[in-house]
Short mmCIF file of N, CA and C in Angstrom, two decimals:
data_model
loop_
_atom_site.label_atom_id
_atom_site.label_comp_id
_atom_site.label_asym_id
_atom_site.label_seq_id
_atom_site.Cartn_x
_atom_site.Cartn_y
_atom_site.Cartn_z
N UNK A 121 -52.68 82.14 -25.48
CA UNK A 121 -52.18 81.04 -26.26
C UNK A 121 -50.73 81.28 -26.69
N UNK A 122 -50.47 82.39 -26.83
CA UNK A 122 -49.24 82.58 -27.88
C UNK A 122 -47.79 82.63 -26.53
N UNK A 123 -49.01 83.22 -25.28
CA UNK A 123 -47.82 82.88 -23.85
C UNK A 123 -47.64 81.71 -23.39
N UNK A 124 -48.20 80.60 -23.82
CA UNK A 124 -48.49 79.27 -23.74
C UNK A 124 -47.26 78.62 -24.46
N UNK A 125 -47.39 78.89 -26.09
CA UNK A 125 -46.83 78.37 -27.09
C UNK A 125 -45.44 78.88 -27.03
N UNK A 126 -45.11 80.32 -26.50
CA UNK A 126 -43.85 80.60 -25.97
C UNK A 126 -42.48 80.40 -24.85
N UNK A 127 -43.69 79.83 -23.60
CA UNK A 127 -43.08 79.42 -22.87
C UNK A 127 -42.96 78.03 -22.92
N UNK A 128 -43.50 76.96 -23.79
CA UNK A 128 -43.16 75.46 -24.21
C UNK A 128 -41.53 75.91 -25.40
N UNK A 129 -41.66 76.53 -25.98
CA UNK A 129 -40.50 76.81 -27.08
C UNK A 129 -39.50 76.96 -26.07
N UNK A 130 -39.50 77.90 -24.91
CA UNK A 130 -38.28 78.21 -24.36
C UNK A 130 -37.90 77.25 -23.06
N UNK A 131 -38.79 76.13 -22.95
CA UNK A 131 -38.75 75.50 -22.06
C UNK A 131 -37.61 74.05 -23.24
N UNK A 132 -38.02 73.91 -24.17
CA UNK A 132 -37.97 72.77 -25.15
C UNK A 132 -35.92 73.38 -25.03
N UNK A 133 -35.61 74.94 -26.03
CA UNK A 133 -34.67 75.43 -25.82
C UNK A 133 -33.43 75.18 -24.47
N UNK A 134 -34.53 75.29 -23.40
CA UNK A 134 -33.17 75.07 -21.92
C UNK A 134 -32.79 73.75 -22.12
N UNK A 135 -33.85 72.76 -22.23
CA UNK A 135 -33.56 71.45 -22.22
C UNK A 135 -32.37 70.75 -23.09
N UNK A 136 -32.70 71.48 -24.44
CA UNK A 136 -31.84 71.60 -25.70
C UNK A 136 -30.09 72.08 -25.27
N UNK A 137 -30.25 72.95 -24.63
CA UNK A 137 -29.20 73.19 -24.25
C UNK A 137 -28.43 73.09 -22.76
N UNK A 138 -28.56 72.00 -22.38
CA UNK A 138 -28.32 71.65 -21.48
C UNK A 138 -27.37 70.25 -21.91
N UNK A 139 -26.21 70.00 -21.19
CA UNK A 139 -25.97 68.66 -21.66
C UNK A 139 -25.17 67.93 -20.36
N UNK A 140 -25.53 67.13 -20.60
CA UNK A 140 -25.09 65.84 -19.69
C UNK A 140 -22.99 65.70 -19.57
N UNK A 141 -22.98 66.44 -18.08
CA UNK A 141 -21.78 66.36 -17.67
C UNK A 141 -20.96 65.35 -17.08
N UNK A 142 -20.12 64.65 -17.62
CA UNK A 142 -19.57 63.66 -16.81
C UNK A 142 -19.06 63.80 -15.52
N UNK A 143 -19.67 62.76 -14.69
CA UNK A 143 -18.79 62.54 -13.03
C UNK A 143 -17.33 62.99 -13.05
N UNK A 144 -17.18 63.13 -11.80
CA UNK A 144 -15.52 63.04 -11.47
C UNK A 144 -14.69 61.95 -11.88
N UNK A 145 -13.81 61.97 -12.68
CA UNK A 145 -13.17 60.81 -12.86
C UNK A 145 -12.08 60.93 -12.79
N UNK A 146 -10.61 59.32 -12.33
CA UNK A 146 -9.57 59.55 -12.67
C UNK A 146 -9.16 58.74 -13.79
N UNK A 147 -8.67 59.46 -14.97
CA UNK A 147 -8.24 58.59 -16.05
C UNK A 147 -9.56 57.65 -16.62
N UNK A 148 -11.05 58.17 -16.60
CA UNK A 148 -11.85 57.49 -17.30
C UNK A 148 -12.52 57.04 -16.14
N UNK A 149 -11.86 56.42 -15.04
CA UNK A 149 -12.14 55.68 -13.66
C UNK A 149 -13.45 56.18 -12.39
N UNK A 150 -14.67 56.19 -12.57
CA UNK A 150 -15.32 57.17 -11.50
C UNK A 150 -15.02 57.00 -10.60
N UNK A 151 -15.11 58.10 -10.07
CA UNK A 151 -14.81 58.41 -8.30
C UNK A 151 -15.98 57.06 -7.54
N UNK A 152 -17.24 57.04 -8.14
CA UNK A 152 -18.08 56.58 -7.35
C UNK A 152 -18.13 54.94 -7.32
N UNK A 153 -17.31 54.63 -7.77
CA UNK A 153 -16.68 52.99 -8.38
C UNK A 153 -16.07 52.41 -6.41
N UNK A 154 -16.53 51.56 -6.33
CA UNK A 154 -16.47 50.80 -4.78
C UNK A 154 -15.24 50.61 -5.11
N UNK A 155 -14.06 50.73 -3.65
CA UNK A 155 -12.58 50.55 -3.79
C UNK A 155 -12.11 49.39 -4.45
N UNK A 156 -12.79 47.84 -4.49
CA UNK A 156 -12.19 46.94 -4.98
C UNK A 156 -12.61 46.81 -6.23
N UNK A 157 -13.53 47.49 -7.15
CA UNK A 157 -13.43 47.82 -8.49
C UNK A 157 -12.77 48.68 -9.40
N UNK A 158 -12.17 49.74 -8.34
CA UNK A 158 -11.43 50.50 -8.84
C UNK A 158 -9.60 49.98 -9.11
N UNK A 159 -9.64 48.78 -7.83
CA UNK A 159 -8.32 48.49 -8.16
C UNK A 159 -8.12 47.51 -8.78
N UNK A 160 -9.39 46.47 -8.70
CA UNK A 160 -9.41 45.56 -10.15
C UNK A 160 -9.20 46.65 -11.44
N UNK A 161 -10.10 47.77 -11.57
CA UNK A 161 -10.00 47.94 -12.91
C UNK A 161 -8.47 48.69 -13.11
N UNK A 162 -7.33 48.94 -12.12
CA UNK A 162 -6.10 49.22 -11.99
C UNK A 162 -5.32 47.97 -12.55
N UNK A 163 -5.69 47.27 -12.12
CA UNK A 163 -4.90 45.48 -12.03
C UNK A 163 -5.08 45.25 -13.55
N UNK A 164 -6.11 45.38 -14.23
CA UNK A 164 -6.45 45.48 -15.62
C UNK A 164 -5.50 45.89 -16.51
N UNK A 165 -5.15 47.36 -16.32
CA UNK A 165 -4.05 48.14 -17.00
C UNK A 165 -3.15 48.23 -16.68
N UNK A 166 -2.74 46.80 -15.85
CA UNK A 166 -1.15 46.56 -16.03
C UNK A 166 -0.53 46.70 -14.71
N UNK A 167 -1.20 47.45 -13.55
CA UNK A 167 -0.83 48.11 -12.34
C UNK A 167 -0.84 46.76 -11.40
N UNK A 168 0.13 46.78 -10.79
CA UNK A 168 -0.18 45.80 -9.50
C UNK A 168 -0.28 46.73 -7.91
N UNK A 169 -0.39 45.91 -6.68
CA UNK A 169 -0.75 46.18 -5.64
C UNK A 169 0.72 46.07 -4.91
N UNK A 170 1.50 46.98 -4.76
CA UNK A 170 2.55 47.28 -3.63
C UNK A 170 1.77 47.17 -2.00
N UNK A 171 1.93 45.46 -1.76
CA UNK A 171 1.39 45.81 -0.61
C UNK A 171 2.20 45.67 0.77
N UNK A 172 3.54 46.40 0.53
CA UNK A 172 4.52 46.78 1.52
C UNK A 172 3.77 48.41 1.83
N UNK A 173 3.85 49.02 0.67
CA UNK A 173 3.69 50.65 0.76
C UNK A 173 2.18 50.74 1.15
N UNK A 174 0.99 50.18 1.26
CA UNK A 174 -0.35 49.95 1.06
C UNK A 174 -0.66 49.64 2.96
N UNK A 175 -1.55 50.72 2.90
CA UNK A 175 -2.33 50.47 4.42
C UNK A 175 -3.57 49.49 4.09
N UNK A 176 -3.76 48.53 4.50
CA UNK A 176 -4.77 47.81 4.27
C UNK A 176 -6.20 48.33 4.84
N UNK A 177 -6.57 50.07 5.49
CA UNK A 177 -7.79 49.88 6.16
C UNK A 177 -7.62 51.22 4.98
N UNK A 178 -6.77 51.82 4.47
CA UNK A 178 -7.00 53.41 4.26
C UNK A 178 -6.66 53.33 2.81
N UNK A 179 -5.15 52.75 2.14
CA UNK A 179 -4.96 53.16 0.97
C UNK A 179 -4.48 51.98 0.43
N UNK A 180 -4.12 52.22 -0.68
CA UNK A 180 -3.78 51.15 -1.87
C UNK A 180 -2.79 52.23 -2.69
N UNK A 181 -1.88 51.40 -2.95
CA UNK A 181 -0.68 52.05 -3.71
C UNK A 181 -0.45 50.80 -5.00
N UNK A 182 -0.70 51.64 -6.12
CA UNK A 182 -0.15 50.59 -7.22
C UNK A 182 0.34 51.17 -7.86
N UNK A 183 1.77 50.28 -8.48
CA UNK A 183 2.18 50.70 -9.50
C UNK A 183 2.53 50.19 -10.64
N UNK A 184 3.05 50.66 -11.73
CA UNK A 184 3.54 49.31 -13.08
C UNK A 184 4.81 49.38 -13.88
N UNK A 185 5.34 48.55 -14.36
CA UNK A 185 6.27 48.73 -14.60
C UNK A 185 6.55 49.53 -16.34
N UNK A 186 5.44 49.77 -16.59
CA UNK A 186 5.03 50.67 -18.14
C UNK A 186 4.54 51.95 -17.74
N UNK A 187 4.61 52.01 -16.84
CA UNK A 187 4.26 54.05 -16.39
C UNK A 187 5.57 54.37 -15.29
N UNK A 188 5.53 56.03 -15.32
CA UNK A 188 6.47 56.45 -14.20
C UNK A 188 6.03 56.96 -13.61
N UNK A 189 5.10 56.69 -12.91
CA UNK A 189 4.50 57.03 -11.46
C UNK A 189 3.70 56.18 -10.66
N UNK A 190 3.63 56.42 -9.87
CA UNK A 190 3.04 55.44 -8.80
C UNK A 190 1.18 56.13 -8.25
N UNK A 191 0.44 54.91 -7.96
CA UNK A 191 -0.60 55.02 -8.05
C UNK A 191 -1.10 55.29 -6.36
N UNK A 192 -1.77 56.33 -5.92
CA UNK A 192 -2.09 55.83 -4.08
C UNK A 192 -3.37 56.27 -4.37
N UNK A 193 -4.34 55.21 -3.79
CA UNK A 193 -5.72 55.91 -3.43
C UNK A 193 -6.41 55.78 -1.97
N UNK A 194 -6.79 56.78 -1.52
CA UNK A 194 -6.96 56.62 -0.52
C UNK A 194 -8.78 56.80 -0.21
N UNK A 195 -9.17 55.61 0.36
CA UNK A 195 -10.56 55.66 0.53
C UNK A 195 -10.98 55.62 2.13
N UNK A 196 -12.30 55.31 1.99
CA UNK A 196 -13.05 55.56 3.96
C UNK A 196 -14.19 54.13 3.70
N UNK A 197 -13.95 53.60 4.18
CA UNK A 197 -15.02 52.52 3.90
C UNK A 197 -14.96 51.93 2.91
N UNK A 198 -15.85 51.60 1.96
CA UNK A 198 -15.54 51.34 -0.02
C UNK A 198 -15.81 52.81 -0.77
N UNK A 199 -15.61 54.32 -0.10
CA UNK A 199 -15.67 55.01 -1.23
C UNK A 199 -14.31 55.91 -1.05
N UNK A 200 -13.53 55.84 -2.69
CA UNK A 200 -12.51 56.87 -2.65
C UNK A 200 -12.67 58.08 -2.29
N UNK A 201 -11.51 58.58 -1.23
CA UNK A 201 -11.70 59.88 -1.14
C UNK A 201 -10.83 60.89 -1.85
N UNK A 202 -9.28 60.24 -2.27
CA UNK A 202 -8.14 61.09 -3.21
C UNK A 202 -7.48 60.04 -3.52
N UNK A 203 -7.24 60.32 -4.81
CA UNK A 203 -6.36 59.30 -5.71
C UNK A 203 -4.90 60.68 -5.85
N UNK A 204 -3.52 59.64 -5.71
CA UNK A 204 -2.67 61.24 -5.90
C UNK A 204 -1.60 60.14 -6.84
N UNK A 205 -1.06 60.86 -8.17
CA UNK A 205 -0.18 59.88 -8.66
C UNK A 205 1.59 60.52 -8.61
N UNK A 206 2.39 60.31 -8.55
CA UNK A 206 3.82 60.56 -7.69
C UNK A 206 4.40 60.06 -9.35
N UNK A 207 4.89 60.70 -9.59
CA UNK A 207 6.23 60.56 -10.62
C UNK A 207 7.34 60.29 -10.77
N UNK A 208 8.37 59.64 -11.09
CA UNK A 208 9.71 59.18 -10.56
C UNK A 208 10.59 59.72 -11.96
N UNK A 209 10.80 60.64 -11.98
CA UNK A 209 11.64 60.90 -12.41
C UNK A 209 12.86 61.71 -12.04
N UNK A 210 13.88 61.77 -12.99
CA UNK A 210 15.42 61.96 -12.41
C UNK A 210 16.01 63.14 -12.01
N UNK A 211 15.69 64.61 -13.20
CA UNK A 211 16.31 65.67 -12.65
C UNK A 211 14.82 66.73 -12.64
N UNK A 212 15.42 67.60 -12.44
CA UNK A 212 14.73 68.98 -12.45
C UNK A 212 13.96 69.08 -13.60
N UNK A 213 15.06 69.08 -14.85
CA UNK A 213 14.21 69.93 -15.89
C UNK A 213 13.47 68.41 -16.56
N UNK A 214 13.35 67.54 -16.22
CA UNK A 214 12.42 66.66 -16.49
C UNK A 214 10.88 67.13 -15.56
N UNK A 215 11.18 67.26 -14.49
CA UNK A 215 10.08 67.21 -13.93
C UNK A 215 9.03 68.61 -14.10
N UNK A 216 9.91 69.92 -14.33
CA UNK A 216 9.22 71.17 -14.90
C UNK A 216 8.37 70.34 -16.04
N UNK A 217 9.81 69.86 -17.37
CA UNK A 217 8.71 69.79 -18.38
C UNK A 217 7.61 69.04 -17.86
N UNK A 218 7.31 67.98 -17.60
CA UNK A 218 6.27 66.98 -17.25
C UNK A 218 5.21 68.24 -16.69
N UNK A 219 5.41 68.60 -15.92
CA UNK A 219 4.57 69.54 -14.77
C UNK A 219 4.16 70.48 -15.92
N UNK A 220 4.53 71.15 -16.82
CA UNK A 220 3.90 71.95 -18.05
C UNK A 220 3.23 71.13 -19.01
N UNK A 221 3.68 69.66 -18.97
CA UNK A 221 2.85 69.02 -19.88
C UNK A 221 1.51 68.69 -19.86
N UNK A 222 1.69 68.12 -18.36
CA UNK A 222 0.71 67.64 -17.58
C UNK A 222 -0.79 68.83 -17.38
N UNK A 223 -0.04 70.01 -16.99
CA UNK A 223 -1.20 71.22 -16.94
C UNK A 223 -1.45 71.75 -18.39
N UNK A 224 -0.50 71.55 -19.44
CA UNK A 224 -1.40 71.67 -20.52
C UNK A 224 -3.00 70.90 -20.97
N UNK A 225 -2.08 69.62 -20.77
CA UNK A 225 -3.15 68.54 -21.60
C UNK A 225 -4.53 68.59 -20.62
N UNK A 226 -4.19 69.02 -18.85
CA UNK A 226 -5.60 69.12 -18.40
C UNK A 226 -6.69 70.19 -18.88
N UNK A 227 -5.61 71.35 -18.90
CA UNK A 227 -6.25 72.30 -19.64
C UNK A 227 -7.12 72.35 -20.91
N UNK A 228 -6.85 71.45 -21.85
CA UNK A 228 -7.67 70.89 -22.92
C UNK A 228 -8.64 69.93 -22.84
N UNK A 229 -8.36 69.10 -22.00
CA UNK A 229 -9.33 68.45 -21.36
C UNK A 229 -9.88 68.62 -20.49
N UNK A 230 -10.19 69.66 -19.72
CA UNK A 230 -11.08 70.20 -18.81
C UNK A 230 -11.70 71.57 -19.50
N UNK A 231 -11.13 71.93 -20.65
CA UNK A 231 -11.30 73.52 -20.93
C UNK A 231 -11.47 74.21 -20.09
N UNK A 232 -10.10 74.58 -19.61
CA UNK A 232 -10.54 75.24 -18.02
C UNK A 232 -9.07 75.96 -17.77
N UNK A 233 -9.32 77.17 -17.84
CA UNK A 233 -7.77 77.61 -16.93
C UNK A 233 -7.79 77.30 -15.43
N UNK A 234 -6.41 76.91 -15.47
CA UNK A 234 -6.19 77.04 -13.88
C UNK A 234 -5.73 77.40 -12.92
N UNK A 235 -5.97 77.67 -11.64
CA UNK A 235 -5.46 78.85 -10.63
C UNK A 235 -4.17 78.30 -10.23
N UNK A 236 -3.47 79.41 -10.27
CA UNK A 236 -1.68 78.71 -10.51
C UNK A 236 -1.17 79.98 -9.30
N UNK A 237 -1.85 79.41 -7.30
CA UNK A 237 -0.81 80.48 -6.48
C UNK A 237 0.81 80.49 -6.85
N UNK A 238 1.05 79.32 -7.07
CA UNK A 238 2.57 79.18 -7.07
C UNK A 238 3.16 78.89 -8.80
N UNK A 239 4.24 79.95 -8.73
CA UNK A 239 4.65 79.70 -10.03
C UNK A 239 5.86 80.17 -10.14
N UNK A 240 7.01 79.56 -9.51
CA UNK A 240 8.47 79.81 -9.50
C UNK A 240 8.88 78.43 -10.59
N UNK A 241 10.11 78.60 -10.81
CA UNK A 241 11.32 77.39 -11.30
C UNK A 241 10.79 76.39 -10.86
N UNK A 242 11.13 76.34 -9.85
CA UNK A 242 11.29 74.84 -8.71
C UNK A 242 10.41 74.72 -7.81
N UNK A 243 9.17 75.21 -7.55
CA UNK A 243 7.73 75.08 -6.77
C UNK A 243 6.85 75.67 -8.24
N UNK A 244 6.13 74.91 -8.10
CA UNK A 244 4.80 75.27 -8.74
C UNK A 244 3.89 75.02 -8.90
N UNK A 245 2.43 74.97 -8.74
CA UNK A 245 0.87 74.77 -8.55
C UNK A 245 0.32 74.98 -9.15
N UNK A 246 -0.47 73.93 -9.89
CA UNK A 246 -1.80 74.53 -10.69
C UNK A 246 -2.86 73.54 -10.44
N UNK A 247 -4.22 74.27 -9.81
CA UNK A 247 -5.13 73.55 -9.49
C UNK A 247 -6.48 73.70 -9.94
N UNK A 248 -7.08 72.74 -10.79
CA UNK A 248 -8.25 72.84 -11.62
C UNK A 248 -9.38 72.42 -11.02
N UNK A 249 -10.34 73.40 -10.93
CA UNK A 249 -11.96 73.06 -10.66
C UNK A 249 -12.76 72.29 -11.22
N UNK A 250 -13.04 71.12 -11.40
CA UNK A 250 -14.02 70.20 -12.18
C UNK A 250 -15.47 70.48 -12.03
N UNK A 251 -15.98 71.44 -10.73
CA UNK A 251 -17.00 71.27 -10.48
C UNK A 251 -17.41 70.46 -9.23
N UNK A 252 -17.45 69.38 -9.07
CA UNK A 252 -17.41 67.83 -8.72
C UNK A 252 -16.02 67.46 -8.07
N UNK A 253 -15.57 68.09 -8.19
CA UNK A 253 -13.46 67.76 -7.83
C UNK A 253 -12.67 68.96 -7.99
N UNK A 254 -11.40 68.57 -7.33
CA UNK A 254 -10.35 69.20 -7.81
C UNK A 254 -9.02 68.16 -7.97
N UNK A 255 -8.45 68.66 -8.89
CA UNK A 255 -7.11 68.19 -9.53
C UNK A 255 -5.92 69.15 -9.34
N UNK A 256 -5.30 68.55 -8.17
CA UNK A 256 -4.01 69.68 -8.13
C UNK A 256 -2.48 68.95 -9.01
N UNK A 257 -2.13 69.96 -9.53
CA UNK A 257 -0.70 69.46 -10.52
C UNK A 257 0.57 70.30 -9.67
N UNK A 258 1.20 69.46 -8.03
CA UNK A 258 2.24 70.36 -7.46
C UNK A 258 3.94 69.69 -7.96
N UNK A 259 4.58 71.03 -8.01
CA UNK A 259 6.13 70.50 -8.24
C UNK A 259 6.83 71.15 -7.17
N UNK A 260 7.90 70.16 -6.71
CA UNK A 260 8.67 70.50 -5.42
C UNK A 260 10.31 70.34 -5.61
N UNK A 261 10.85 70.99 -6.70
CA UNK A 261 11.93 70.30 -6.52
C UNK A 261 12.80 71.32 -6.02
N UNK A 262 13.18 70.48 -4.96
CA UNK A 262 14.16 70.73 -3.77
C UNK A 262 15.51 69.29 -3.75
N UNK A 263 15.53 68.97 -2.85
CA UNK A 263 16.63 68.01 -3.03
C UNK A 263 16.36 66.58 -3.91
N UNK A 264 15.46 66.56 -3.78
CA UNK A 264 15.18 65.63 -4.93
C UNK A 264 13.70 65.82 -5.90
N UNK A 265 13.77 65.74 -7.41
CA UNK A 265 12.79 66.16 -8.27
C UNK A 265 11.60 65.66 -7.61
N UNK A 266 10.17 66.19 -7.37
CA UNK A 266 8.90 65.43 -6.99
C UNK A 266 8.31 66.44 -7.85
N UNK A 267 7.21 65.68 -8.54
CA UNK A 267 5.78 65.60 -8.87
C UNK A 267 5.15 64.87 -8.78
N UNK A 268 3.79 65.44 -8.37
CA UNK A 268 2.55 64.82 -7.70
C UNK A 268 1.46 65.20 -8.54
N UNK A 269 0.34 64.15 -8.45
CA UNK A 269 -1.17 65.12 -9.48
C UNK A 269 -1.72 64.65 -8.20
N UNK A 270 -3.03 65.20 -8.01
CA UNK A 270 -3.87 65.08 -7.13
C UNK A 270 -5.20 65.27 -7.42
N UNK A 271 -5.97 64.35 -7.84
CA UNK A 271 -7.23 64.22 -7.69
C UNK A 271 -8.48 63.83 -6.32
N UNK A 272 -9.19 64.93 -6.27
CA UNK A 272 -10.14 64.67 -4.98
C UNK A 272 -11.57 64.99 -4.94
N UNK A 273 -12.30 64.25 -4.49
CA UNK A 273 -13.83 64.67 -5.14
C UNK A 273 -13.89 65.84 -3.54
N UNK A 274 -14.92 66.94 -4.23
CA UNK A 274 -15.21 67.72 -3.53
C UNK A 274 -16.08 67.08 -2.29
#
């Protein structure tokens, strides 16, 4: 009885401590959201459809005129496969800071350090494990400032 009554306690315990992990998401957005809900719910927050830059079988590029970066997602049928967002900004030391900002705040919001191969001035990488995804944060500045985030479900 008392091996009975022990193994219900520690069964009750796992359950207890177990908690419900959220999906992959970008910006709130699930990965598992069919492509034309995902870009309605883009169109929502202001983003429109660049459909010069936009492959009509593969990706969708949006952008807005209240953010500085540009939106591409690229799907296979109706399911996303990588959303990557591109930054436009002007020099160098804008785009470091951003690129330290950016891997901070994931860092708090993923509670998660992240594996950083590259870590010079002017190249640098940091790419976070979700579990479910990865989120790469790359900086390239060479002749002209680029940052990129990169979200991709595993």
């Amino acid at each position: 009885m008392k091996k009975l009554v022990f193994a219900l306690v520690a069964m009750a315990a796992l359950f207890a401590c177990q908690e419900e992990k959220a999906p992959f998401n970008y910006r709130g957005l699930a990965f598992t959201l069919p492509v034309q809900q995902f870009v309605d719910s883009m169109l929502a927050r202001g983003f429109a459809v660049d459909s010069a830059a936009s492959d009509s079988g593969k990706t969708v590029v949006l952008s807005s005129p209240a953010e500085h970066y540009r939106v591409l997602a690229a799907f296979s049928g109706e399911k996303l496969m990588a959303i990557q967002e591109t930054y436009n900004l002007s020099t160098n030391d804008s785009t470091r800071q951003m690129w330290q900002e950016l891997r901070d705040g994931l860092e708090k919001e993923l509670d998660a350090w992240p594996d950083c191969p590259i870590l010079k001035d002017d190249h640098k990488e940091a790419n976070f494990d979700t579990g479910d995804g990865l989120i790469s944060i790359l900086l390239e500045n060479t002749y002209t400032p680029t940052l990129t985030v990169r979200y991709q479900k595993k």
